[in-house]
Tab-separated table of N, CA and C in Angstrom:
chain	number	residue	atom	x	y	z
A	1	MET	N	53.934	302.636	130.509
A	1	MET	CA	53.838	301.362	131.129
A	1	MET	C	53.260	300.331	130.168
A	2	PHE	N	52.354	300.640	129.440
A	2	PHE	CA	51.874	299.775	128.404
A	2	PHE	C	52.850	299.371	127.327
A	3	TRP	N	53.596	300.329	126.963
A	3	TRP	CA	54.684	300.063	125.805
A	3	TRP	C	55.751	299.226	126.435
A	4	LYS	N	56.079	299.257	127.733
A	4	LYS	CA	57.083	298.522	128.306
A	4	LYS	C	56.665	296.998	128.307
A	5	LYS	N	55.363	296.800	128.663
A	5	LYS	CA	54.807	295.489	128.565
A	5	LYS	C	54.876	294.893	127.150
A	6	LEU	N	54.448	295.731	126.218
A	6	LEU	CA	54.387	295.367	124.783
A	6	LEU	C	55.756	295.053	124.383
A	7	LYS	N	56.771	295.753	124.609
A	7	LYS	CA	58.182	295.535	124.268
A	7	LYS	C	58.647	294.191	124.802
A	8	LYS	N	58.423	294.108	126.129
A	8	LYS	CA	58.825	292.822	126.822
A	8	LYS	C	58.167	291.569	126.176
A	9	GLN	N	56.923	291.590	125.881
A	9	GLN	CA	56.254	290.454	125.228
A	9	GLN	C	56.837	290.283	123.892
A	10	SER	N	57.299	291.252	123.192
A	10	SER	CA	57.849	291.050	121.814
A	10	SER	C	59.087	290.500	121.809
A	11	GLU	N	59.936	290.499	123.021
A	11	GLU	CA	61.187	290.093	123.093
A	11	GLU	C	61.285	288.710	123.600
A	12	VAL	N	60.113	288.109	124.111
A	12	VAL	CA	60.075	286.836	124.688
A	12	VAL	C	60.061	285.721	123.548
A	13	ASP	N	60.908	284.789	123.658
A	13	ASP	CA	60.924	283.765	122.455
A	13	ASP	C	60.162	282.571	123.037
A	14	PHE	N	59.279	281.944	122.129
A	14	PHE	CA	58.554	280.842	122.649
A	14	PHE	C	59.179	279.665	121.867
A	15	PHE	N	59.292	278.662	122.669
A	15	PHE	CA	59.890	277.373	122.175
A	15	PHE	C	58.906	276.321	122.322
A	16	ILE	N	58.537	275.654	121.162
A	16	ILE	CA	57.654	274.445	121.154
A	16	ILE	C	58.387	273.385	120.644
A	17	ASN	N	58.571	272.336	121.229
A	17	ASN	CA	59.325	271.063	120.770
A	17	ASN	C	58.213	270.165	120.356
A	18	LYS	N	58.576	269.542	119.166
A	18	LYS	CA	57.604	268.499	118.636
A	18	LYS	C	57.441	267.256	119.510
A	19	ASN	N	58.445	266.964	120.447
A	19	ASN	CA	58.313	265.823	121.169
A	19	ASN	C	58.659	266.396	122.678
A	20	ALA	N	57.896	267.085	123.322
A	20	ALA	CA	58.229	267.777	124.431
A	20	ALA	C	58.592	266.767	125.614
A	21	ASN	N	57.881	265.669	125.687
A	21	ASN	CA	58.050	264.684	126.715
A	21	ASN	C	59.436	264.181	126.617
A	22	ALA	N	59.919	263.783	125.498
A	22	ALA	CA	61.300	263.192	125.336
A	22	ALA	C	62.323	264.322	125.577
A	23	PHE	N	62.077	265.529	125.072
A	23	PHE	CA	63.131	266.586	125.369
A	23	PHE	C	63.172	266.885	126.794
A	24	LEU	N	62.028	267.197	127.503
A	24	LEU	CA	62.091	267.489	128.950
A	24	LEU	C	62.696	266.443	129.796
A	25	ASN	N	62.382	265.118	129.507
A	25	ASN	CA	62.848	263.991	130.192
A	25	ASN	C	64.418	263.847	129.973
A	26	GLU	N	64.798	264.177	128.779
A	26	GLU	CA	66.307	264.126	128.478
A	26	GLU	C	66.991	265.333	129.298
A	27	GLN	N	66.321	266.559	129.385
A	27	GLN	CA	66.903	267.624	130.132
A	27	GLN	C	66.860	267.228	131.638
A	28	LEU	N	65.956	266.569	132.044
A	28	LEU	CA	65.940	266.218	133.512
A	28	LEU	C	66.883	265.303	133.809
A	29	ASN	N	67.137	264.312	132.978
A	29	ASN	CA	68.245	263.270	133.130
A	29	ASN	C	69.627	263.914	133.229
A	30	LEU	N	69.777	264.814	132.215
A	30	LEU	CA	71.071	265.558	132.149
A	30	LEU	C	71.464	266.340	133.497
A	31	TYR	N	70.310	267.110	133.902
A	31	TYR	CA	70.532	267.718	135.131
A	31	TYR	C	70.811	266.825	136.276
A	32	LEU	N	70.141	265.751	136.465
A	32	LEU	CA	70.301	264.885	137.578
A	32	LEU	C	71.725	264.261	137.481
A	33	HIS	N	72.139	263.967	136.227
A	33	HIS	CA	73.529	263.163	136.102
A	33	HIS	C	74.525	264.249	136.576
A	34	GLN	N	74.430	265.604	136.126
A	34	GLN	CA	75.294	266.604	136.579
A	34	GLN	C	75.494	266.718	138.021
A	35	ILE	N	74.337	266.610	138.744
A	35	ILE	CA	74.453	266.647	140.252
A	35	ILE	C	74.982	265.445	140.818
A	36	LEU	N	74.708	264.300	140.246
A	36	LEU	CA	75.191	263.064	140.801
A	36	LEU	C	76.822	262.938	140.484
A	37	LEU	N	77.213	263.417	139.269
A	37	LEU	CA	78.508	263.143	138.974
A	37	LEU	C	79.451	264.276	139.389
A	38	ASN	N	78.966	265.290	139.995
A	38	ASN	CA	79.756	266.325	140.603
A	38	ASN	C	80.604	265.816	141.746
A	39	THR	N	81.882	265.897	141.634
A	39	THR	CA	82.808	265.227	142.623
A	39	THR	C	82.675	265.903	144.044
A	40	GLU	N	82.133	267.182	144.073
A	40	GLU	CA	82.069	267.794	145.395
A	40	GLU	C	80.813	267.288	146.083
A	41	ASN	N	79.885	266.684	145.524
A	41	ASN	CA	78.697	266.166	146.165
A	41	ASN	C	78.880	264.722	146.668
A	42	LYS	N	78.593	264.529	147.943
A	42	LYS	CA	78.555	263.302	148.588
A	42	LYS	C	77.228	262.959	149.013
A	43	PHE	N	76.477	261.918	148.550
A	43	PHE	CA	75.113	261.481	148.946
A	43	PHE	C	75.179	260.253	149.684
A	44	ASN	N	74.296	260.188	150.712
A	44	ASN	CA	74.019	258.976	151.415
A	44	ASN	C	72.852	258.401	150.798
A	45	GLN	N	72.498	257.148	151.203
A	45	GLN	CA	71.404	256.502	150.618
A	45	GLN	C	70.070	257.169	150.761
A	46	GLU	N	69.770	257.798	151.948
A	46	GLU	CA	68.561	258.563	152.084
A	46	GLU	C	68.384	259.735	151.107
A	47	ARG	N	69.534	260.458	150.785
A	47	ARG	CA	69.519	261.489	149.795
A	47	ARG	C	69.293	260.896	148.349
A	48	LEU	N	69.954	259.793	148.025
A	48	LEU	CA	69.745	259.207	146.880
A	48	LEU	C	68.220	258.771	146.526
A	49	ASP	N	67.559	258.278	147.711
A	49	ASP	CA	66.161	257.964	147.598
A	49	ASP	C	65.290	259.151	147.392
A	50	GLN	N	65.684	260.349	147.940
A	50	GLN	CA	64.997	261.490	147.737
A	50	GLN	C	65.075	262.046	146.384
A	51	LEU	N	66.308	261.907	145.758
A	51	LEU	CA	66.415	262.284	144.319
A	51	LEU	C	65.656	261.384	143.418
A	52	LYS	N	65.523	260.076	143.792
A	52	LYS	CA	64.698	259.140	142.946
A	52	LYS	C	63.221	259.620	143.020
A	53	THR	N	62.718	259.970	144.218
A	53	THR	CA	61.370	260.414	144.416
A	53	THR	C	61.094	261.680	143.594
A	54	ILE	N	62.094	262.523	143.719
A	54	ILE	CA	61.937	263.922	142.994
A	54	ILE	C	61.751	263.608	141.485
A	55	LYS	N	62.725	262.679	141.081
A	55	LYS	CA	62.602	262.322	139.618
A	55	LYS	C	61.223	261.654	139.171
A	56	VAL	N	60.659	260.960	140.026
A	56	VAL	CA	59.456	260.279	139.721
A	56	VAL	C	58.318	261.526	139.532
A	57	PHE	N	58.326	262.382	140.636
A	57	PHE	CA	57.320	263.400	140.488
A	57	PHE	C	57.563	264.401	139.344
A	58	ALA	N	58.893	264.679	138.928
A	58	ALA	CA	59.243	265.564	137.997
A	58	ALA	C	58.802	264.916	136.638
A	59	GLU	N	58.946	263.665	136.384
A	59	GLU	CA	58.397	263.026	135.276
A	59	GLU	C	56.902	263.088	135.149
A	60	LYS	N	56.162	263.029	136.192
A	60	LYS	CA	54.691	263.167	136.125
A	60	LYS	C	54.431	264.635	135.761
A	61	ILE	N	55.078	265.680	136.135
A	61	ILE	CA	54.857	266.953	135.851
A	61	ILE	C	55.184	267.131	134.424
A	62	ILE	N	56.291	266.582	133.924
A	62	ILE	CA	56.781	266.667	132.541
A	62	ILE	C	55.622	266.008	131.640
A	63	SER	N	55.130	264.976	131.987
A	63	SER	CA	54.098	264.276	131.290
A	63	SER	C	52.900	265.112	131.104
A	64	PHE	N	52.510	265.831	132.277
A	64	PHE	CA	51.411	266.796	132.218
A	64	PHE	C	51.622	267.968	131.263
A	65	ILE	N	52.908	268.616	131.312
A	65	ILE	CA	53.280	269.733	130.593
A	65	ILE	C	53.244	269.345	129.038
A	66	ALA	N	53.750	268.138	128.770
A	66	ALA	CA	53.921	267.613	127.359
A	66	ALA	C	52.656	267.619	126.744
A	67	GLN	N	51.627	267.148	127.527
A	67	GLN	CA	50.229	267.051	126.828
A	67	GLN	C	49.834	268.543	126.419
A	68	PHE	N	50.120	269.617	127.096
A	68	PHE	CA	49.805	270.905	126.503
A	68	PHE	C	50.649	271.192	125.272
A	69	GLU	N	51.892	270.962	125.426
A	69	GLU	CA	52.784	271.246	124.186
A	69	GLU	C	52.313	270.458	122.915
A	70	ASP	N	51.903	269.218	123.142
A	70	ASP	CA	51.434	268.397	122.073
A	70	ASP	C	50.152	268.979	121.319
A	71	GLU	N	49.389	269.619	122.148
A	71	GLU	CA	48.168	270.308	121.655
A	71	GLU	C	48.556	271.489	120.680
A	72	PHE	N	49.766	272.141	121.111
A	72	PHE	CA	50.109	273.265	120.181
A	72	PHE	C	50.668	272.788	118.867
A	73	VAL	N	51.285	271.593	118.943
A	73	VAL	CA	51.911	271.056	117.778
A	73	VAL	C	50.798	270.494	116.805
């Protein structure tokens, strides 16, 4: 069992971005644009407002995570 954990840990890649905040915000924007531009999705104003709220909270979480990433760099 120990060897399985050791093998798994050695196979995990760690990615540290020099500007984590910009990178993660860019990825968030790309993800949201994919959702919004998908022709199968139809959103009413209430759902659009929910997505805006989600984006605000996601940006706060990204900012928090980016602080840790900046410490590693």
